[in-house]
PDB file of C-alpha atoms in Angstrom:
ATOM      1  CA  MET A 267       0.000   0.000   0.000  1.00 88.00           C
ATOM      2  CA  ALA A 268       1.236   3.448  -0.896  1.00 93.00           C
ATOM      3  CA  LEU A 269       0.281   6.804   0.566  1.00 96.00           C
ATOM      4  CA  TRP A 270      -1.328   9.201  -1.911  1.00 96.00           C
ATOM      5  CA  HIS A 271      -2.175  12.806  -1.098  1.00 97.00           C
ATOM      6  CA  GLY A 272      -4.013  15.530  -2.930  1.00 95.00           C
ATOM      7  CA  THR A 273      -6.794  18.068  -2.785  1.00 95.00           C
ATOM      8  CA  VAL A 274     -10.376  18.141  -3.983  1.00 94.00           C
ATOM      9  CA  GLN A 275      -9.402  21.184  -6.061  1.00 92.00           C
ATOM     10  CA  GLN A 276      -6.909  19.029  -8.019  1.00 90.00           C
ATOM     11  CA  LEU A 277      -9.706  16.602  -8.853  1.00 89.00           C
ATOM     12  CA  THR A 278     -12.511  19.024  -9.679  1.00 87.00           C
ATOM     13  CA  GLY A 279     -10.601  22.102 -10.821  1.00 84.00           C
ATOM     14  CA  ALA A 280     -12.772  24.335  -8.647  1.00 83.00           C
ATOM     15  CA  ALA A 281     -12.672  25.838  -5.174  1.00 83.00           C
ATOM     16  CA  LEU A 282     -14.545  24.117  -2.363  1.00 85.00           C
ATOM     17  CA  PRO A 283     -18.079  25.429  -1.927  1.00 85.00           C
ATOM     18  CA  SER A 284     -18.565  26.721   1.617  1.00 83.00           C
ATOM     19  CA  ASN A 285     -21.933  24.999   2.047  1.00 86.00           C
ATOM     20  CA  ARG A 286     -20.837  21.497   0.933  1.00 90.00           C
ATOM     21  CA  ARG A 287     -18.674  18.719   2.401  1.00 92.00           C
ATOM     22  CA  PRO A 288     -16.912  16.411  -0.078  1.00 94.00           C
ATOM     23  CA  LEU A 289     -16.240  12.690   0.215  1.00 96.00           C
ATOM     24  CA  VAL A 290     -13.647  11.285  -2.209  1.00 97.00           C
ATOM     25  CA  ARG A 291     -14.253   7.723  -3.421  1.00 97.00           C
ATOM     26  CA  PHE A 292     -11.847   5.459  -5.281  1.00 97.00           C
ATOM     27  CA  ARG A 293     -13.918   2.818  -7.114  1.00 96.00           C
ATOM     28  CA  PRO A 294     -12.058  -0.147  -8.723  1.00 96.00           C
ATOM     29  CA  SER A 295     -13.137  -1.107 -12.243  1.00 95.00           C
ATOM     30  CA  GLY A 296     -13.150  -4.770 -11.244  1.00 94.00           C
ATOM     31  CA  PRO A 297     -11.308  -7.481  -9.324  1.00 95.00           C
ATOM     32  CA  ALA A 298      -7.731  -8.398 -10.250  1.00 95.00           C
ATOM     33  CA  SER A 299      -4.678 -10.308  -9.063  1.00 94.00           C
ATOM     34  CA  ILE A 300      -1.421  -8.720  -7.937  1.00 90.00           C
ATOM     35  CA  SER A 301       1.760 -10.347  -6.619  1.00 86.00           C
ATOM     36  CA  SER A 302       0.700  -9.875  -2.999  1.00 85.00           C
ATOM     37  CA  GLY A 303      -2.857 -11.150  -3.414  1.00 89.00           C
ATOM     38  CA  LEU A 304      -6.235 -10.065  -4.722  1.00 93.00           C
ATOM     39  CA  LEU A 305      -7.557  -6.595  -5.490  1.00 92.00           C
ATOM     40  CA  THR A 306     -11.237  -6.571  -4.632  1.00 93.00           C
ATOM     41  CA  THR A 307     -13.934  -4.211  -5.818  1.00 94.00           C
ATOM     42  CA  ALA A 308     -14.233  -2.593  -2.381  1.00 95.00           C
ATOM     43  CA  VAL A 309     -14.605   1.184  -2.652  1.00 97.00           C
ATOM     44  CA  VAL A 310     -12.074   3.242  -0.672  1.00 97.00           C
ATOM     45  CA  GLU A 311     -13.516   6.450   0.811  1.00 97.00           C
ATOM     46  CA  VAL A 312     -11.727   9.385   2.394  1.00 98.00           C
ATOM     47  CA  GLU A 313     -13.212  12.531   3.918  1.00 95.00           C
ATOM     48  CA  PRO A 314     -10.980  15.513   3.124  1.00 96.00           C
ATOM     49  CA  ALA A 315      -9.989  18.132   5.692  1.00 95.00           C
ATOM     50  CA  THR A 316     -11.816  21.472   5.690  1.00 91.00           C
ATOM     51  CA  ASP A 317      -9.217  22.892   3.256  1.00 93.00           C
ATOM     52  CA  GLY A 318      -9.927  20.044   0.787  1.00 93.00           C
ATOM     53  CA  SER A 319      -6.691  18.122   1.377  1.00 96.00           C
ATOM     54  CA  PHE A 320      -6.678  14.355   1.876  1.00 97.00           C
ATOM     55  CA  GLU A 321      -4.397  11.336   2.250  1.00 97.00           C
ATOM     56  CA  VAL A 322      -5.317   7.785   1.327  1.00 97.00           C
ATOM     57  CA  GLU A 323      -3.505   4.441   1.179  1.00 96.00           C
ATOM     58  CA  LEU A 324      -4.020   2.613  -2.107  1.00 95.00           C
ATOM     59  CA  ALA A 325      -2.678  -0.637  -3.533  1.00 93.00           C
ATOM     60  CA  ASP A 326      -0.341  -0.767  -6.539  1.00 92.00           C
ATOM     61  CA  PHE A 327      -2.528  -1.229  -9.634  1.00 92.00           C
ATOM     62  CA  THR A 328       0.299  -1.080 -12.215  1.00 92.00           C
ATOM     63  CA  SER A 329       0.926  -4.852 -12.243  1.00 90.00           C
ATOM     64  CA  ALA A 330      -2.697  -5.965 -11.800  1.00 92.00           C
ATOM     65  CA  ARG A 331      -4.009  -8.713 -14.069  1.00 94.00           C
ATOM     66  CA  PRO A 332      -6.369  -8.194 -15.727  1.00 94.00           C
ATOM     67  CA  ALA A 333      -5.576  -4.512 -16.106  1.00 92.00           C
ATOM     68  CA  VAL A 334      -7.823  -2.500 -13.787  1.00 93.00           C
ATOM     69  CA  TRP A 335      -7.988   1.110 -12.647  1.00 93.00           C
ATOM     70  CA  LEU A 336      -9.715   3.339 -10.145  1.00 94.00           C
ATOM     71  CA  THR A 337     -12.529   5.694 -11.007  1.00 94.00           C
ATOM     72  CA  VAL A 338     -12.352   8.741  -8.748  1.00 95.00           C
ATOM     73  CA  GLU A 339     -15.625  10.232  -7.539  1.00 96.00           C
ATOM     74  CA  VAL A 340     -16.343  13.244  -5.365  1.00 95.00           C
ATOM     75  CA  ALA A 341     -19.666  13.004  -3.519  1.00 94.00           C
ATOM     76  CA  TRP A 342     -21.073  16.281  -2.203  1.00 93.00           C
ATOM     77  CA  PHE A 343     -23.053  16.504   1.035  1.00 92.00           C
ATOM     78  CA  ASP A 344     -24.894  19.344   2.742  1.00 88.00           C
ATOM     79  CA  GLU A 345     -22.876  20.993   5.506  1.00 81.00           C
ATOM     80  CA  VAL A 346     -25.863  20.784   7.868  1.00 76.00           C
ATOM     81  CA  THR A 347     -26.864  17.412   9.278  1.00 75.00           C
ATOM     82  CA  THR A 348     -30.451  16.178   9.435  1.00 77.00           C
ATOM     83  CA  ALA A 349     -32.330  15.289  12.631  1.00 80.00           C
ATOM     84  CA  ASP A 350     -30.949  11.735  12.527  1.00 83.00           C
ATOM     85  CA  GLY A 351     -27.357  13.046  12.361  1.00 79.00           C
ATOM     86  CA  LYS A 352     -26.758  12.316   8.682  1.00 82.00           C
ATOM     87  CA  ARG A 353     -25.856  14.660   5.868  1.00 84.00           C
ATOM     88  CA  ARG A 354     -27.948  14.793   2.712  1.00 86.00           C
ATOM     89  CA  MET A 355     -26.044  13.936  -0.478  1.00 88.00           C
ATOM     90  CA  VAL A 356     -26.613  16.576  -3.150  1.00 89.00           C
ATOM     91  CA  GLY A 357     -24.545  15.190  -6.030  1.00 90.00           C
ATOM     92  CA  VAL A 358     -21.635  13.110  -7.272  1.00 93.00           C
ATOM     93  CA  ASP A 359     -18.914  14.161  -9.712  1.00 92.00           C
ATOM     94  CA  VAL A 360     -17.262  11.248 -11.541  1.00 92.00           C
ATOM     95  CA  MET A 361     -13.834  12.122 -12.901  1.00 90.00           C
ATOM     96  CA  PRO A 362     -13.572  11.334 -16.641  1.00 86.00           C
ATOM     97  CA  TRP A 363     -10.176   9.633 -16.438  1.00 86.00           C
ATOM     98  CA  ARG A 364      -8.671   6.419 -15.115  1.00 88.00           C
ATOM     99  CA  PHE A 365      -6.364   6.513 -12.109  1.00 91.00           C
ATOM    100  CA  ILE A 366      -3.810   3.689 -11.902  1.00 91.00           C
ATOM    101  CA  PRO A 367      -1.949   4.127  -8.594  1.00 92.00           C
ATOM    102  CA  ALA A 368       1.694   3.041  -8.486  1.00 91.00           C
ATOM    103  CA  ALA A 369       3.581   1.440  -5.586  1.00 90.00           C
ATOM    104  CA  TRP A 370       5.494   4.589  -4.630  1.00 91.00           C
ATOM    105  CA  GLY A 371       2.489   6.860  -3.978  1.00 93.00           C
ATOM    106  CA  GLY A 372       2.805  10.624  -4.055  1.00 93.00           C
ATOM    107  CA  ASP A 373       0.718  13.552  -5.229  1.00 94.00           C
ATOM    108  CA  ILE A 374      -2.445  12.422  -7.002  1.00 92.00           C
ATOM    109  CA  GLY A 375      -2.325  15.530  -9.206  1.00 86.00           C
ATOM    110  CA  ASP A 376       0.979  14.340 -10.713  1.00 86.00           C
ATOM    111  CA  ALA A 377      -0.437  10.872 -11.452  1.00 84.00           C
ATOM    112  CA  ILE A 378      -3.630  11.904 -13.215  1.00 78.00           C
ATOM    113  CA  ASP A 379      -3.535  11.019 -16.893  1.00 68.00           C
ATOM    114  CA  ALA A 380      -6.119  13.295 -18.452  1.00 66.00           C
ATOM    115  CA  SER A 381      -4.683  12.995 -21.956  1.00 67.00           C
ATOM    116  CA  PRO A 382      -7.084  12.409 -24.831  1.00 64.00           C
ATOM    117  CA  ALA A 383      -8.071   8.831 -25.550  1.00 65.00           C
ATOM    118  CA  ALA A 384      -7.152   7.219 -28.871  1.00 68.00           C
ATOM    119  CA  TRP A 385     -10.733   7.570 -30.087  1.00 68.00           C
ATOM    120  CA  ASP A 386     -11.052  11.293 -29.259  1.00 68.00           C
ATOM    121  CA  VAL A 387     -11.447  13.506 -32.324  1.00 69.00           C
ATOM    122  CA  TRP A 388     -10.532  17.190 -32.330  1.00 64.00           C
ATOM    123  CA  VAL A 389     -12.812  19.211 -34.571  1.00 64.00           C
ATOM    124  CA  TRP A 390     -12.077  22.668 -35.957  1.00 57.00           C
ATOM    125  CA  PRO A 391     -14.674  24.654 -37.900  1.00 61.00           C
ATOM    126  CA  THR A 392     -12.102  25.069 -40.701  1.00 59.00           C
ATOM    127  CA  PRO A 393      -8.881  23.171 -41.472  1.00 52.00           C
ATOM    128  CA  HIS A 394      -6.107  23.788 -38.962  1.00 54.00           C
ATOM    129  CA  ALA A 395      -3.353  26.150 -40.126  1.00 60.00           C
ATOM    130  CA  ASN A 396      -0.628  23.618 -39.283  1.00 62.00           C
ATOM    131  CA  ARG A 397      -0.274  21.338 -42.290  1.00 59.00           C
ATOM    132  CA  ASN A 398       0.314  17.540 -42.268  1.00 65.00           C
ATOM    133  CA  ARG A 399      -2.656  16.912 -40.004  1.00 71.00           C
ATOM    134  CA  LEU A 400      -5.909  15.068 -40.355  1.00 73.00           C
ATOM    135  CA  TRP A 401      -9.104  17.012 -39.886  1.00 68.00           C
ATOM    136  CA  LEU A 402     -12.791  16.241 -39.875  1.00 73.00           C
ATOM    137  CA  ASP A 403     -14.869  18.188 -42.363  1.00 73.00           C
ATOM    138  CA  THR A 404     -17.978  18.863 -40.284  1.00 74.00           C
ATOM    139  CA  THR A 405     -20.042  19.770 -43.347  1.00 76.00           C
ATOM    140  CA  ASN A 406     -19.923  16.245 -44.798  1.00 79.00           C
ATOM    141  CA  GLY A 407     -18.381  14.114 -42.012  1.00 77.00           C
ATOM    142  CA  ARG A 408     -15.331  13.082 -44.064  1.00 80.00           C
ATOM    143  CA  LEU A 409     -11.819  12.760 -42.648  1.00 80.00           C
ATOM    144  CA  LYS A 410      -9.374  14.799 -44.740  1.00 78.00           C
ATOM    145  CA  ARG A 411      -5.630  15.321 -44.834  1.00 75.00           C
ATOM    146  CA  TRP A 412      -4.380  18.906 -44.866  1.00 67.00           C
ATOM    147  CA  VAL A 413      -1.194  18.937 -46.971  1.00 62.00           C
TER     148      VAL A 413
END
């Protein structure tokens, strides 16, 4: 297990709302085997400090077979508790990238791979000025080469 640290701001890109309390969840994509045993589908939850910072211990997913990852979620709760002492959940933000924690841990912001997927297509309204690129003609849906 490695110690990972970060802030809610690194995950969401926004400041913490003063009337909400976040809960960060790390949800495995499925079970897998690693050299030290089995990775289960148990969700790991951590409640950040009031400034949004958190620390969490996570297993090394880099050598897992089959290849699995963590989906990071931020659940938002009302600051005020109800009569039964619970907070009302008002929403969940699911991060659109896969997090594959390594054995050495560190800053979660440095480990986030938010690069475009192989199937992502960048569309410009007109051909890009930089030649030797492919572009999608949005008027007819054809892929063209700008040479």
